[in-house]
Amino acid sequence: MLCFLVFALAGPLGATTIDPTQGWTGYFGWTGGLGQIDSIDQDSTQDEWYITVAEDSSMAVATAWDAFVPGDEFAFYVDGAEVAWDETYVDGSGYFHGLYNDLFLTAGTHTLTFFVTAMADGFDYGGAYAEFSPVDAAAPVPEPATFFLLGAGLLGFAGLRRKKMAS
C-alpha cells in the first residue's frame, strides 16, 4: 500500500523524444512488477516516448523484444490507449517479441509506452529493447469532391455513348 501511495504522489515521469526523421532504438526497463515501464536507456526519470509530426504520418515499425530473462511480455500503448500488436512470438530462446506495422500518426504530438503484462518467474524487474522506425508522410486520402468529379465524368461518358448508340 505504501509503495502505491509513493508512486501516486510522485506522478508521471518524463518522456524521451523520438526524432521523426531518425526513429529511436534502445533499452527500457522496469522495477516493481507488472505495469508501465519506469526507465528508458537506464534513465529512471523517463517512462514514455513522445514524437511530434507536422503532418499525418506513418511509422513503418514499432517493436519491443525481451532481453532480460525469458518470460517477460509487453503491451504497446499510444496516446494512453492499448494498441494490439500485429504479431507476437516467442523466439527459440524463449524471448517475447511484439511487432506493430504501419502505425498511423495524425499531425501533432503523440506518446508511446509499454506496459509489462507478464514477467519471468522469480523476478519483479527486467529490461528489454524497443525500436521505433523513422516516419514517412502518409499518402493523402482522396476527398469526396474528387470522387464526385470522377463519377460525374464517367456518367458523362456513358451518356455520350448512349446518345451515339441511339443515333
mmCIF file of N, CA, C and O in Angstrom, residues 21-123:
data_model
loop_
_atom_site.group_PDB
_atom_site.id
_atom_site.type_symbol
_atom_site.label_atom_id
_atom_site.label_comp_id
_atom_site.label_asym_id
_atom_site.label_seq_id
_atom_site.Cartn_x
_atom_site.Cartn_y
_atom_site.Cartn_z
ATOM 1 N N THR A 21 12.635 11.866 -38.105
ATOM 2 C CA THR A 21 13.464 11.541 -39.271
ATOM 3 C C THR A 21 14.468 10.436 -38.977
ATOM 4 O O THR A 21 15.000 9.837 -39.905
ATOM 5 N N GLN A 22 14.726 10.175 -37.684
ATOM 6 C CA GLN A 22 15.730 9.174 -37.307
ATOM 7 C C GLN A 22 15.139 7.934 -36.647
ATOM 8 O O GLN A 22 15.763 6.878 -36.658
ATOM 9 N N GLY A 23 13.967 8.076 -36.019
ATOM 10 C CA GLY A 23 13.424 6.976 -35.239
ATOM 11 C C GLY A 23 14.180 6.855 -33.920
ATOM 12 O O GLY A 23 14.899 7.776 -33.514
ATOM 13 N N TRP A 24 14.039 5.722 -33.251
ATOM 14 C CA TRP A 24 14.713 5.508 -31.967
ATOM 15 C C TRP A 24 14.887 4.017 -31.745
ATOM 16 O O TRP A 24 13.986 3.226 -32.005
ATOM 17 N N THR A 25 16.044 3.637 -31.239
ATOM 18 C CA THR A 25 16.309 2.259 -30.831
ATOM 19 C C THR A 25 17.056 2.309 -29.514
ATOM 20 O O THR A 25 17.981 3.112 -29.359
ATOM 21 N N GLY A 26 16.665 1.486 -28.568
ATOM 22 C CA GLY A 26 17.364 1.464 -27.295
ATOM 23 C C GLY A 26 16.726 0.526 -26.292
ATOM 24 O O GLY A 26 15.924 -0.339 -26.641
ATOM 25 N N TYR A 27 17.084 0.744 -25.048
ATOM 26 C CA TYR A 27 16.751 -0.138 -23.941
ATOM 27 C C TYR A 27 15.692 0.511 -23.052
ATOM 28 O O TYR A 27 15.701 1.720 -22.860
ATOM 29 N N PHE A 28 14.788 -0.304 -22.505
ATOM 30 C CA PHE A 28 13.873 0.174 -21.469
ATOM 31 C C PHE A 28 13.828 -0.854 -20.345
ATOM 32 O O PHE A 28 14.188 -2.016 -20.535
ATOM 33 N N GLY A 29 13.413 -0.406 -19.175
ATOM 34 C CA GLY A 29 13.395 -1.310 -18.027
ATOM 35 C C GLY A 29 12.232 -1.028 -17.103
ATOM 36 O O GLY A 29 11.479 -0.074 -17.285
ATOM 37 N N TRP A 30 12.089 -1.888 -16.092
ATOM 38 C CA TRP A 30 11.025 -1.739 -15.113
ATOM 39 C C TRP A 30 11.458 -2.367 -13.800
ATOM 40 O O TRP A 30 12.310 -3.241 -13.759
ATOM 41 N N THR A 31 10.874 -1.852 -12.733
ATOM 42 C CA THR A 31 11.068 -2.400 -11.396
ATOM 43 C C THR A 31 9.703 -2.451 -10.728
ATOM 44 O O THR A 31 8.795 -1.722 -11.114
ATOM 45 N N GLY A 32 9.536 -3.309 -9.773
ATOM 46 C CA GLY A 32 8.293 -3.337 -9.012
ATOM 47 C C GLY A 32 7.178 -4.161 -9.618
ATOM 48 O O GLY A 32 6.035 -4.040 -9.207
ATOM 49 N N GLY A 33 7.464 -4.990 -10.597
ATOM 50 C CA GLY A 33 6.434 -5.889 -11.113
ATOM 51 C C GLY A 33 5.717 -5.394 -12.347
ATOM 52 O O GLY A 33 6.237 -4.597 -13.120
ATOM 53 N N LEU A 34 4.485 -5.881 -12.514
ATOM 54 C CA LEU A 34 3.689 -5.570 -13.703
ATOM 55 C C LEU A 34 3.304 -4.094 -13.722
ATOM 56 O O LEU A 34 3.187 -3.458 -12.675
ATOM 57 N N GLY A 35 3.083 -3.571 -14.911
ATOM 58 C CA GLY A 35 2.667 -2.173 -15.050
ATOM 59 C C GLY A 35 3.548 -1.443 -16.050
ATOM 60 O O GLY A 35 4.320 -2.047 -16.799
ATOM 61 N N GLN A 36 3.425 -0.123 -16.061
ATOM 62 C CA GLN A 36 4.156 0.691 -17.021
ATOM 63 C C GLN A 36 5.657 0.629 -16.750
ATOM 64 O O GLN A 36 6.093 0.559 -15.596
ATOM 65 N N ILE A 37 6.435 0.665 -17.817
ATOM 66 C CA ILE A 37 7.887 0.696 -17.668
ATOM 67 C C ILE A 37 8.283 1.937 -16.866
ATOM 68 O O ILE A 37 7.509 2.890 -16.777
ATOM 69 N N ASP A 38 9.498 1.921 -16.296
ATOM 70 C CA ASP A 38 9.893 3.078 -15.495
ATOM 71 C C ASP A 38 11.301 3.581 -15.777
ATOM 72 O O ASP A 38 11.842 4.375 -15.016
ATOM 73 N N SER A 39 11.898 3.145 -16.888
ATOM 74 C CA SER A 39 13.175 3.738 -17.296
ATOM 75 C C SER A 39 13.398 3.505 -18.788
ATOM 76 O O SER A 39 12.964 2.500 -19.343
ATOM 77 N N ILE A 40 14.056 4.482 -19.400
ATOM 78 C CA ILE A 40 14.427 4.389 -20.812
ATOM 79 C C ILE A 40 15.915 4.688 -20.894
ATOM 80 O O ILE A 40 16.378 5.720 -20.389
ATOM 81 N N ASP A 41 16.651 3.786 -21.539
ATOM 82 C CA ASP A 41 18.114 3.900 -21.625
ATOM 83 C C ASP A 41 18.738 4.179 -20.257
ATOM 84 O O ASP A 41 19.576 5.065 -20.107
ATOM 85 N N GLN A 42 18.282 3.434 -19.260
ATOM 86 C CA GLN A 42 18.792 3.482 -17.893
ATOM 87 C C GLN A 42 18.510 4.820 -17.187
ATOM 88 O O GLN A 42 19.085 5.105 -16.153
ATOM 89 N N ASP A 43 17.617 5.641 -17.748
ATOM 90 C CA ASP A 43 17.230 6.908 -17.126
ATOM 91 C C ASP A 43 15.901 6.692 -16.407
ATOM 92 O O ASP A 43 14.851 6.578 -17.050
ATOM 93 N N SER A 44 15.943 6.655 -15.077
ATOM 94 C CA SER A 44 14.738 6.352 -14.311
ATOM 95 C C SER A 44 13.782 7.542 -14.193
ATOM 96 O O SER A 44 12.781 7.458 -13.487
ATOM 97 N N THR A 45 14.066 8.637 -14.911
ATOM 98 C CA THR A 45 13.117 9.759 -14.950
ATOM 99 C C THR A 45 12.258 9.716 -16.206
ATOM 100 O O THR A 45 11.442 10.600 -16.431
ATOM 101 N N GLN A 46 12.445 8.690 -17.036
ATOM 102 C CA GLN A 46 11.725 8.575 -18.309
ATOM 103 C C GLN A 46 10.874 7.307 -18.304
ATOM 104 O O GLN A 46 11.383 6.227 -17.995
ATOM 105 N N ASP A 47 9.577 7.420 -18.676
ATOM 106 C CA ASP A 47 8.722 6.233 -18.720
ATOM 107 C C ASP A 47 7.895 6.142 -19.999
ATOM 108 O O ASP A 47 7.047 5.266 -20.132
ATOM 109 N N GLU A 48 8.137 7.051 -20.931
ATOM 110 C CA GLU A 48 7.439 7.006 -22.219
ATOM 111 C C GLU A 48 8.246 7.789 -23.243
ATOM 112 O O GLU A 48 9.209 8.464 -22.911
ATOM 113 N N TRP A 49 7.830 7.654 -24.495
ATOM 114 C CA TRP A 49 8.453 8.395 -25.588
ATOM 115 C C TRP A 49 7.419 9.365 -26.120
ATOM 116 O O TRP A 49 6.218 9.118 -26.019
ATOM 117 N N TYR A 50 7.885 10.447 -26.723
ATOM 118 C CA TYR A 50 6.943 11.275 -27.456
ATOM 119 C C TYR A 50 7.531 11.608 -28.815
ATOM 120 O O TYR A 50 8.737 11.651 -29.011
ATOM 121 N N ILE A 51 6.631 11.788 -29.766
ATOM 122 C CA ILE A 51 7.010 12.119 -31.126
ATOM 123 C C ILE A 51 6.041 13.175 -31.635
ATOM 124 O O ILE A 51 4.834 13.084 -31.399
ATOM 125 N N THR A 52 6.582 14.180 -32.302
ATOM 126 C CA THR A 52 5.762 15.234 -32.893
ATOM 127 C C THR A 52 5.942 15.173 -34.401
ATOM 128 O O THR A 52 7.073 15.181 -34.902
ATOM 129 N N VAL A 53 4.820 15.094 -35.118
ATOM 130 C CA VAL A 53 4.853 15.077 -36.583
ATOM 131 C C VAL A 53 4.049 16.259 -37.103
ATOM 132 O O VAL A 53 2.997 16.587 -36.570
ATOM 133 N N ALA A 54 4.572 16.904 -38.144
ATOM 134 C CA ALA A 54 3.944 18.108 -38.695
ATOM 135 C C ALA A 54 2.727 17.785 -39.557
ATOM 136 O O ALA A 54 1.854 18.630 -39.736
ATOM 137 N N GLU A 55 2.692 16.576 -40.104
ATOM 138 C CA GLU A 55 1.570 16.168 -40.946
ATOM 139 C C GLU A 55 1.242 14.712 -40.656
ATOM 140 O O GLU A 55 2.023 14.009 -40.027
ATOM 141 N N ASP A 56 0.076 14.263 -41.097
ATOM 142 C CA ASP A 56 -0.283 12.861 -40.910
ATOM 143 C C ASP A 56 0.853 12.000 -41.449
ATOM 144 O O ASP A 56 1.355 12.240 -42.546
ATOM 145 N N SER A 57 1.255 11.015 -40.664
ATOM 146 C CA SER A 57 2.442 10.227 -40.986
ATOM 147 C C SER A 57 2.243 8.773 -40.612
ATOM 148 O O SER A 57 1.315 8.423 -39.886
ATOM 149 N N SER A 58 3.163 7.944 -41.090
ATOM 150 C CA SER A 58 3.131 6.521 -40.790
ATOM 151 C C SER A 58 4.504 6.082 -40.309
ATOM 152 O O SER A 58 5.518 6.391 -40.936
ATOM 153 N N MET A 59 4.528 5.376 -39.171
ATOM 154 C CA MET A 59 5.752 4.778 -38.657
ATOM 155 C C MET A 59 5.724 3.320 -39.102
ATOM 156 O O MET A 59 4.834 2.565 -38.712
ATOM 157 N N ALA A 60 6.675 2.919 -39.935
ATOM 158 C CA ALA A 60 6.655 1.584 -40.527
ATOM 159 C C ALA A 60 6.692 0.485 -39.468
ATOM 160 O O ALA A 60 5.987 -0.520 -39.582
ATOM 161 N N VAL A 61 7.512 0.659 -38.420
ATOM 162 C CA VAL A 61 7.683 -0.400 -37.429
ATOM 163 C C VAL A 61 7.780 0.187 -36.023
ATOM 164 O O VAL A 61 8.498 1.151 -35.788
ATOM 165 N N ALA A 62 7.044 -0.412 -35.105
ATOM 166 C CA ALA A 62 7.219 -0.199 -33.665
ATOM 167 C C ALA A 62 7.313 -1.599 -33.070
ATOM 168 O O ALA A 62 6.423 -2.424 -33.287
ATOM 169 N N THR A 63 8.396 -1.872 -32.367
ATOM 170 C CA THR A 63 8.605 -3.226 -31.868
ATOM 171 C C THR A 63 9.276 -3.218 -30.505
ATOM 172 O O THR A 63 9.955 -2.260 -30.147
ATOM 173 N N ALA A 64 9.057 -4.268 -29.749
ATOM 174 C CA ALA A 64 9.722 -4.464 -28.459
ATOM 175 C C ALA A 64 10.077 -5.935 -28.328
ATOM 176 O O ALA A 64 9.319 -6.790 -28.778
ATOM 177 N N TRP A 65 11.227 -6.207 -27.737
ATOM 178 C CA TRP A 65 11.601 -7.591 -27.521
ATOM 179 C C TRP A 65 12.336 -7.734 -26.192
ATOM 180 O O TRP A 65 13.114 -6.891 -25.791
ATOM 181 N N ASP A 66 12.006 -8.825 -25.512
ATOM 182 C CA ASP A 66 12.562 -9.137 -24.196
ATOM 183 C C ASP A 66 14.069 -9.355 -24.318
ATOM 184 O O ASP A 66 14.540 -9.931 -25.296
ATOM 185 N N ALA A 67 14.810 -8.902 -23.305
ATOM 186 C CA ALA A 67 16.261 -9.049 -23.339
ATOM 187 C C ALA A 67 16.841 -9.420 -21.983
ATOM 188 O O ALA A 67 18.044 -9.417 -21.815
ATOM 189 N N PHE A 68 15.992 -9.719 -21.010
ATOM 190 C CA PHE A 68 16.481 -9.935 -19.653
ATOM 191 C C PHE A 68 16.457 -11.423 -19.314
ATOM 192 O O PHE A 68 17.468 -12.091 -19.363
ATOM 193 N N VAL A 69 15.295 -11.923 -18.982
ATOM 194 C CA VAL A 69 15.101 -13.337 -18.683
ATOM 195 C C VAL A 69 13.845 -13.764 -19.431
ATOM 196 O O VAL A 69 12.846 -13.047 -19.416
ATOM 197 N N PRO A 70 13.846 -14.887 -20.130
ATOM 198 C CA PRO A 70 12.645 -15.314 -20.844
ATOM 199 C C PRO A 70 11.424 -15.343 -19.926
ATOM 200 O O PRO A 70 11.512 -15.759 -18.765
ATOM 201 N N GLY A 71 10.312 -14.874 -20.446
ATOM 202 C CA GLY A 71 9.056 -14.882 -19.695
ATOM 203 C C GLY A 71 8.385 -13.518 -19.613
ATOM 204 O O GLY A 71 7.220 -13.420 -19.260
ATOM 205 N N ASP A 72 9.121 -12.442 -19.936
ATOM 206 C CA ASP A 72 8.546 -11.101 -19.896
ATOM 207 C C ASP A 72 7.744 -10.844 -21.175
ATOM 208 O O ASP A 72 8.135 -11.280 -22.251
ATOM 209 N N GLU A 73 6.621 -10.149 -21.027
ATOM 210 C CA GLU A 73 5.807 -9.750 -22.181
ATOM 211 C C GLU A 73 5.339 -8.323 -21.982
ATOM 212 O O GLU A 73 5.254 -7.842 -20.853
ATOM 213 N N PHE A 74 4.979 -7.660 -23.094
ATOM 214 C CA PHE A 74 4.652 -6.242 -23.053
ATOM 215 C C PHE A 74 3.413 -5.934 -23.877
ATOM 216 O O PHE A 74 3.149 -6.581 -24.886
ATOM 217 N N ALA A 75 2.691 -4.893 -23.459
ATOM 218 C CA ALA A 75 1.594 -4.315 -24.241
ATOM 219 C C ALA A 75 2.071 -2.955 -24.732
ATOM 220 O O ALA A 75 2.830 -2.266 -24.051
ATOM 221 N N PHE A 76 1.607 -2.561 -25.915
ATOM 222 C CA PHE A 76 2.003 -1.304 -26.557
ATOM 223 C C PHE A 76 0.867 -0.298 -26.388
ATOM 224 O O PHE A 76 -0.293 -0.618 -26.648
ATOM 225 N N TYR A 77 1.205 0.911 -25.942
ATOM 226 C CA TYR A 77 0.223 1.975 -25.734
ATOM 227 C C TYR A 77 0.587 3.200 -26.552
ATOM 228 O O TYR A 77 1.751 3.611 -26.570
ATOM 229 N N VAL A 78 -0.403 3.773 -27.220
ATOM 230 C CA VAL A 78 -0.240 5.015 -27.983
ATOM 231 C C VAL A 78 -1.268 6.003 -27.463
ATOM 232 O O VAL A 78 -2.467 5.697 -27.427
ATOM 233 N N ASP A 79 -0.811 7.157 -27.047
ATOM 234 C CA ASP A 79 -1.690 8.213 -26.510
ATOM 235 C C ASP A 79 -2.606 7.680 -25.407
ATOM 236 O O ASP A 79 -3.792 7.997 -25.346
ATOM 237 N N GLY A 80 -2.068 6.817 -24.556
ATOM 238 C CA GLY A 80 -2.794 6.315 -23.402
ATOM 239 C C GLY A 80 -3.724 5.146 -23.658
ATOM 240 O O GLY A 80 -4.368 4.652 -22.735
ATOM 241 N N ALA A 81 -3.797 4.674 -24.898
ATOM 242 C CA ALA A 81 -4.686 3.546 -25.224
ATOM 243 C C ALA A 81 -3.859 2.365 -25.733
ATOM 244 O O ALA A 81 -2.932 2.543 -26.527
ATOM 245 N N GLU A 82 -4.236 1.170 -25.289
ATOM 246 C CA GLU A 82 -3.523 -0.019 -25.757
ATOM 247 C C GLU A 82 -3.799 -0.251 -27.239
ATOM 248 O O GLU A 82 -4.926 -0.124 -27.705
ATOM 249 N N VAL A 83 -2.728 -0.582 -27.948
ATOM 250 C CA VAL A 83 -2.806 -0.901 -29.377
ATOM 251 C C VAL A 83 -2.359 -2.354 -29.520
ATOM 252 O O VAL A 83 -1.245 -2.701 -29.120
ATOM 253 N N ALA A 84 -3.215 -3.190 -30.068
ATOM 254 C CA ALA A 84 -2.883 -4.616 -30.202
ATOM 255 C C ALA A 84 -1.713 -4.805 -31.162
ATOM 256 O O ALA A 84 -1.655 -4.174 -32.222
ATOM 257 N N TRP A 85 -0.779 -5.661 -30.772
ATOM 258 C CA TRP A 85 0.342 -5.996 -31.653
ATOM 259 C C TRP A 85 -0.184 -6.635 -32.933
ATOM 260 O O TRP A 85 -1.144 -7.401 -32.902
ATOM 261 N N ASP A 86 0.463 -6.365 -34.071
ATOM 262 C CA ASP A 86 0.141 -7.069 -35.313
ATOM 263 C C ASP A 86 0.647 -8.504 -35.248
ATOM 264 O O ASP A 86 0.049 -9.413 -35.815
ATOM 265 N N GLU A 87 1.767 -8.677 -34.566
ATOM 266 C CA GLU A 87 2.370 -10.009 -34.474
ATOM 267 C C GLU A 87 3.113 -10.124 -33.151
ATOM 268 O O GLU A 87 3.786 -9.186 -32.724
ATOM 269 N N THR A 88 2.976 -11.267 -32.509
ATOM 270 C CA THR A 88 3.799 -11.588 -31.338
ATOM 271 C C THR A 88 4.327 -13.001 -31.510
ATOM 272 O O THR A 88 3.679 -13.839 -32.135
ATOM 273 N N TYR A 89 5.507 -13.232 -30.978
ATOM 274 C CA TYR A 89 6.052 -14.586 -30.991
ATOM 275 C C TYR A 89 7.109 -14.699 -29.909
ATOM 276 O O TYR A 89 7.620 -13.708 -29.393
ATOM 277 N N VAL A 90 7.421 -15.913 -29.562
ATOM 278 C CA VAL A 90 8.490 -16.217 -28.622
ATOM 279 C C VAL A 90 9.567 -16.924 -29.431
ATOM 280 O O VAL A 90 9.292 -17.923 -30.104
ATOM 281 N N ASP A 91 10.779 -16.361 -29.413
ATOM 282 C CA ASP A 91 11.849 -16.943 -30.226
ATOM 283 C C ASP A 91 12.371 -18.243 -29.604
ATOM 284 O O ASP A 91 11.911 -18.672 -28.545
ATOM 285 N N GLY A 92 13.323 -18.876 -30.263
ATOM 286 C CA GLY A 92 13.857 -20.163 -29.823
ATOM 287 C C GLY A 92 14.490 -20.141 -28.441
ATOM 288 O O GLY A 92 14.614 -21.170 -27.790
ATOM 289 N N SER A 93 14.890 -18.964 -27.973
ATOM 290 C CA SER A 93 15.480 -18.842 -26.640
ATOM 291 C C SER A 93 14.443 -18.508 -25.578
ATOM 292 O O SER A 93 14.780 -18.361 -24.404
ATOM 293 N N GLY A 94 13.179 -18.345 -25.993
ATOM 294 C CA GLY A 94 12.103 -18.075 -25.051
ATOM 295 C C GLY A 94 11.788 -16.604 -24.845
ATOM 296 O O GLY A 94 11.008 -16.258 -23.961
ATOM 297 N N TYR A 95 12.375 -15.723 -25.653
ATOM 298 C CA TYR A 95 12.144 -14.283 -25.500
ATOM 299 C C TYR A 95 10.949 -13.811 -26.318
ATOM 300 O O TYR A 95 10.808 -14.150 -27.492
ATOM 301 N N PHE A 96 10.117 -12.989 -25.691
ATOM 302 C CA PHE A 96 8.938 -12.400 -26.325
ATOM 303 C C PHE A 96 9.349 -11.314 -27.325
ATOM 304 O O PHE A 96 10.266 -10.532 -27.078
ATOM 305 N N HIS A 97 8.620 -11.264 -28.450
ATOM 306 C CA HIS A 97 8.771 -10.192 -29.449
ATOM 307 C C HIS A 97 7.372 -9.702 -29.803
ATOM 308 O O HIS A 97 6.484 -10.503 -30.090
ATOM 309 N N GLY A 98 7.184 -8.384 -29.805
ATOM 310 C CA GLY A 98 5.929 -7.774 -30.249
ATOM 311 C C GLY A 98 6.228 -6.829 -31.400
ATOM 312 O O GLY A 98 7.207 -6.082 -31.355
ATOM 313 N N LEU A 99 5.398 -6.877 -32.444
ATOM 314 C CA LEU A 99 5.635 -6.076 -33.648
ATOM 315 C C LEU A 99 4.344 -5.393 -34.077
ATOM 316 O O LEU A 99 3.292 -6.035 -34.149
ATOM 317 N N TYR A 100 4.434 -4.100 -34.333
ATOM 318 C CA TYR A 100 3.306 -3.337 -34.883
ATOM 319 C C TYR A 100 3.799 -2.675 -36.161
ATOM 320 O O TYR A 100 4.821 -1.982 -36.166
ATOM 321 N N ASN A 101 3.078 -2.894 -37.259
ATOM 322 C CA ASN A 101 3.444 -2.338 -38.561
ATOM 323 C C ASN A 101 2.550 -1.163 -38.931
ATOM 324 O O ASN A 101 1.349 -1.197 -38.680
ATOM 325 N N ASP A 102 3.141 -0.168 -39.571
ATOM 326 C CA ASP A 102 2.410 0.966 -40.140
ATOM 327 C C ASP A 102 1.523 1.681 -39.124
ATOM 328 O O ASP A 102 0.307 1.777 -39.286
ATOM 329 N N LEU A 103 2.141 2.194 -38.084
ATOM 330 C CA LEU A 103 1.432 2.969 -37.068
ATOM 331 C C LEU A 103 1.086 4.334 -37.653
ATOM 332 O O LEU A 103 1.978 5.105 -37.998
ATOM 333 N N PHE A 104 -0.214 4.635 -37.798
ATOM 334 C CA PHE A 104 -0.655 5.918 -38.350
ATOM 335 C C PHE A 104 -0.652 6.964 -37.241
ATOM 336 O O PHE A 104 -1.206 6.749 -36.169
ATOM 337 N N LEU A 105 -0.005 8.081 -37.500
ATOM 338 C CA LEU A 105 0.067 9.188 -36.549
ATOM 339 C C LEU A 105 -0.514 10.442 -37.195
ATOM 340 O O LEU A 105 -0.035 10.861 -38.249
ATOM 341 N N THR A 106 -1.529 11.024 -36.589
ATOM 342 C CA THR A 106 -2.065 12.286 -37.099
ATOM 343 C C THR A 106 -1.076 13.397 -36.759
ATOM 344 O O THR A 106 -0.233 13.253 -35.877
ATOM 345 N N ALA A 107 -1.183 14.523 -37.453
ATOM 346 C CA ALA A 107 -0.314 15.663 -37.179
ATOM 347 C C ALA A 107 -0.461 16.055 -35.712
ATOM 348 O O ALA A 107 -1.569 16.109 -35.179
ATOM 349 N N GLY A 108 0.663 16.273 -35.037
ATOM 350 C CA GLY A 108 0.640 16.645 -33.624
ATOM 351 C C GLY A 108 1.629 15.820 -32.826
ATOM 352 O O GLY A 108 2.517 15.173 -33.378
ATOM 353 N N THR A 109 1.481 15.846 -31.507
ATOM 354 C CA THR A 109 2.380 15.140 -30.599
ATOM 355 C C THR A 109 1.683 13.907 -30.033
ATOM 356 O O THR A 109 0.521 13.970 -29.643
ATOM 357 N N HIS A 110 2.407 12.804 -30.000
ATOM 358 C CA HIS A 110 1.873 11.520 -29.522
ATOM 359 C C HIS A 110 2.818 10.923 -28.487
ATOM 360 O O HIS A 110 4.032 11.097 -28.574
ATOM 361 N N THR A 111 2.251 10.187 -27.522
ATOM 362 C CA THR A 111 3.062 9.468 -26.544
ATOM 363 C C THR A 111 2.974 7.977 -26.816
ATOM 364 O O THR A 111 1.920 7.463 -27.211
ATOM 365 N N LEU A 112 4.084 7.305 -26.616
ATOM 366 C CA LEU A 112 4.184 5.859 -26.807
ATOM 367 C C LEU A 112 4.816 5.272 -25.548
ATOM 368 O O LEU A 112 5.736 5.861 -24.983
ATOM 369 N N THR A 113 4.336 4.123 -25.103
ATOM 370 C CA THR A 113 4.966 3.449 -23.970
ATOM 371 C C THR A 113 4.620 1.966 -24.002
ATOM 372 O O THR A 113 3.838 1.514 -24.839
ATOM 373 N N PHE A 114 5.216 1.236 -23.085
ATOM 374 C CA PHE A 114 4.945 -0.190 -22.931
ATOM 375 C C PHE A 114 4.538 -0.462 -21.489
ATOM 376 O O PHE A 114 5.002 0.200 -20.560
ATOM 377 N N PHE A 115 3.669 -1.442 -21.335
ATOM 378 C CA PHE A 115 3.302 -1.951 -20.016
ATOM 379 C C PHE A 115 3.749 -3.402 -19.961
ATOM 380 O O PHE A 115 3.542 -4.155 -20.918
ATOM 381 N N VAL A 116 4.351 -3.787 -18.857
ATOM 382 C CA VAL A 116 4.760 -5.168 -18.648
ATOM 383 C C VAL A 116 3.509 -5.945 -18.251
ATOM 384 O O VAL A 116 2.811 -5.579 -17.308
ATOM 385 N N THR A 117 3.185 -7.003 -19.021
ATOM 386 C CA THR A 117 1.956 -7.771 -18.785
ATOM 387 C C THR A 117 2.237 -9.181 -18.262
ATOM 388 O O THR A 117 1.329 -9.854 -17.798
ATOM 389 N N ALA A 118 3.477 -9.640 -18.385
ATOM 390 C CA ALA A 118 3.881 -10.945 -17.846
ATOM 391 C C ALA A 118 5.358 -10.853 -17.517
ATOM 392 O O ALA A 118 6.108 -10.138 -18.193
ATOM 393 N N MET A 119 5.762 -11.573 -16.481
ATOM 394 C CA MET A 119 7.156 -11.493 -16.053
ATOM 395 C C MET A 119 7.757 -12.871 -15.855
ATOM 396 O O MET A 119 7.050 -13.838 -15.572
ATOM 397 N N ALA A 120 9.078 -12.907 -15.984
ATOM 398 C CA ALA A 120 9.810 -14.147 -15.745
ATOM 399 C C ALA A 120 9.619 -14.570 -14.290
ATOM 400 O O ALA A 120 9.569 -13.725 -13.396
ATOM 401 N N ASP A 121 9.494 -15.855 -14.081
ATOM 402 C CA ASP A 121 9.309 -16.379 -12.724
ATOM 403 C C ASP A 121 10.435 -15.916 -11.805
ATOM 404 O O ASP A 121 11.617 -15.976 -12.163
ATOM 405 N N GLY A 122 10.049 -15.437 -10.630
ATOM 406 C CA GLY A 122 11.022 -15.057 -9.617
ATOM 407 C C GLY A 122 11.595 -13.658 -9.758
ATOM 408 O O GLY A 122 12.472 -13.277 -8.987
ATOM 409 N N PHE A 123 11.126 -12.875 -10.721
ATOM 410 C CA PHE A 123 11.656 -11.527 -10.929
ATOM 411 C C PHE A 123 10.532 -10.500 -10.861
ATOM 412 O O PHE A 123 9.421 -10.759 -11.317
#
